[in-house]
PDB file of C-alpha atoms in Angstrom:
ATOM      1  CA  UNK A  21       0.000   0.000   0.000  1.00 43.00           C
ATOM      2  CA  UNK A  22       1.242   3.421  -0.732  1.00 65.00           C
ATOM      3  CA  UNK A  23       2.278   6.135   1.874  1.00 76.00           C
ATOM      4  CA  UNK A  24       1.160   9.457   1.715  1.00 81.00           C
ATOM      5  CA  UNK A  25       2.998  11.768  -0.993  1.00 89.00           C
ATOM      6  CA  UNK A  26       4.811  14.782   0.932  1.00 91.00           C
ATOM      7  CA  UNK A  27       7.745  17.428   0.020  1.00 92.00           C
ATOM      8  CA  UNK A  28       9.718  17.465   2.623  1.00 92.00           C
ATOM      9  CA  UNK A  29      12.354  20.493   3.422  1.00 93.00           C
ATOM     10  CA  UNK A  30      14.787  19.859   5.651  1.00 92.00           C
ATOM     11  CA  UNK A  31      17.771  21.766   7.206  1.00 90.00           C
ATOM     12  CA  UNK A  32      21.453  20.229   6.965  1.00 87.00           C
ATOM     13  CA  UNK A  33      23.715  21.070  10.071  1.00 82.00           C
ATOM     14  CA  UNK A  34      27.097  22.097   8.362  1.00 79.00           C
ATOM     15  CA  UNK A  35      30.356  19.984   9.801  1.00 82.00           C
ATOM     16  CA  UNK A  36      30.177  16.065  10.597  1.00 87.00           C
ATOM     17  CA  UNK A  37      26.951  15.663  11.825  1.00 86.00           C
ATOM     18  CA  UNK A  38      23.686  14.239  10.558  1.00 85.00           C
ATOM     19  CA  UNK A  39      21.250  16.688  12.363  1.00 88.00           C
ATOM     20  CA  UNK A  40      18.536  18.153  10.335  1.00 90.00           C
ATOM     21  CA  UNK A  41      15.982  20.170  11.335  1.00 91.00           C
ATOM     22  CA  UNK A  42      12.257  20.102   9.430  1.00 94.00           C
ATOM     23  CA  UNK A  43      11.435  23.364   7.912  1.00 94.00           C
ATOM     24  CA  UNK A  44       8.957  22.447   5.886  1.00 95.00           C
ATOM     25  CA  UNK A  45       5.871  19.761   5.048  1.00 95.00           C
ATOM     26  CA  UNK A  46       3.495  19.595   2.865  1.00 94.00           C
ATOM     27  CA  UNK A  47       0.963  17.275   1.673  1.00 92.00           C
ATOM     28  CA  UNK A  48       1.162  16.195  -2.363  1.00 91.00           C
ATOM     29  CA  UNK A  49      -2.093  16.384  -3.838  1.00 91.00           C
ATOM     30  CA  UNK A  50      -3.445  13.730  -6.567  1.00 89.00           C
ATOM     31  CA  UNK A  51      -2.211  15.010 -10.229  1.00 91.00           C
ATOM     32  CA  UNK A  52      -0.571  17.841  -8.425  1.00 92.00           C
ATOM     33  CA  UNK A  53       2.450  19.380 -10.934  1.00 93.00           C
ATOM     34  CA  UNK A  54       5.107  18.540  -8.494  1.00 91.00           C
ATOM     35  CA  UNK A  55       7.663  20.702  -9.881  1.00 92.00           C
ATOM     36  CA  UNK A  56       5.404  23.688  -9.793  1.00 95.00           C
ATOM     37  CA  UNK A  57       4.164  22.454  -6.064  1.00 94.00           C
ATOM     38  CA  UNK A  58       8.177  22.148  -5.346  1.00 93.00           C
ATOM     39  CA  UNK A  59       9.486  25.933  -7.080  1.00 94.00           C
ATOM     40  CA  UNK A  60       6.573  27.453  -4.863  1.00 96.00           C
ATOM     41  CA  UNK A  61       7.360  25.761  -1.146  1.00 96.00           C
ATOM     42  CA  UNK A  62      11.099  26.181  -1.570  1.00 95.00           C
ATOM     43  CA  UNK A  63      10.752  29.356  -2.714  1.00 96.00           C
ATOM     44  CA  UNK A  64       8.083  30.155   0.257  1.00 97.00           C
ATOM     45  CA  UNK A  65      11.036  28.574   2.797  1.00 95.00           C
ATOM     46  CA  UNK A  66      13.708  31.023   1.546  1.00 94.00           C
ATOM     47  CA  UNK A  67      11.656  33.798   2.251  1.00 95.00           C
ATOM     48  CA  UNK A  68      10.951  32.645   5.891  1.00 95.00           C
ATOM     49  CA  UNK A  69      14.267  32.286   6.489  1.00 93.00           C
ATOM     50  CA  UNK A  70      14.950  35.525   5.323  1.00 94.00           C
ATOM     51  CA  UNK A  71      12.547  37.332   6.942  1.00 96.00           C
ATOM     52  CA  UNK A  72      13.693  35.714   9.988  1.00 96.00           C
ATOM     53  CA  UNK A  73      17.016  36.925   9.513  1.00 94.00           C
ATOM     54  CA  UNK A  74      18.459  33.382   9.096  1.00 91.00           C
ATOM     55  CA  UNK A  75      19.884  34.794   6.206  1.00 90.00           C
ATOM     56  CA  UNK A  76      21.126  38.506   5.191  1.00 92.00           C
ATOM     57  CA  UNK A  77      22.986  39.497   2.179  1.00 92.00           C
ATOM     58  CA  UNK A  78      26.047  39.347   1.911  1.00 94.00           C
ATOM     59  CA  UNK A  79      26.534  35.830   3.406  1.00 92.00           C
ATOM     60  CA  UNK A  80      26.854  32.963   1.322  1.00 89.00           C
ATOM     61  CA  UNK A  81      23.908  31.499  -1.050  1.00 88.00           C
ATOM     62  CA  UNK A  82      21.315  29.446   0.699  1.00 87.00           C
ATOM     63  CA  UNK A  83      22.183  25.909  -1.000  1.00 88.00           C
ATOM     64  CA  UNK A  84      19.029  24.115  -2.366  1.00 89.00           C
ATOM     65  CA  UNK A  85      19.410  20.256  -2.957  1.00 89.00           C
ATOM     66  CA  UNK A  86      16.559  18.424  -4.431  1.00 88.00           C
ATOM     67  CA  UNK A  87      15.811  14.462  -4.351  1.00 86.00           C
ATOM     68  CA  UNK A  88      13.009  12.847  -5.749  1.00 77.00           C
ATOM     69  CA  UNK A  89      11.720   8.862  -4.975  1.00 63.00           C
TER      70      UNK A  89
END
């Protein structure tokens, strides 16, 4: 039986570790266009972050890896 679909986003912990922390969660429709559903919640977690000052300019590039399956 199949799980339920979600798009996960997830924080990596920079060093040796394997600590993550969940930013994000959200539930994958039937027939949803996954890589419009995908652009718009990473997109949406950037900004968070930003406006949380988790991020300023100036520091390095918020790095964005995707994995699908």
């Amino acid at each position: 039986m199949a799980g339920w679909p979600y798009s996960i986003v997830a924080a990596l912990e920079t060093g040796r570790t394997s600590w993550t922390a969940l930013l994000d969660a959200i539930w994958l429709e039937p027939g949803a266009d996954l890589a419009a559903v995908t652009a718009v919640q990473v997109r949406e977690v950037v900004e968070r972050l930003i406006k949380a000052g988790q991020w300023q300019r100036g520091q390095p590039d918020v790095l964005v890896v995707l994995d699908a399956g």
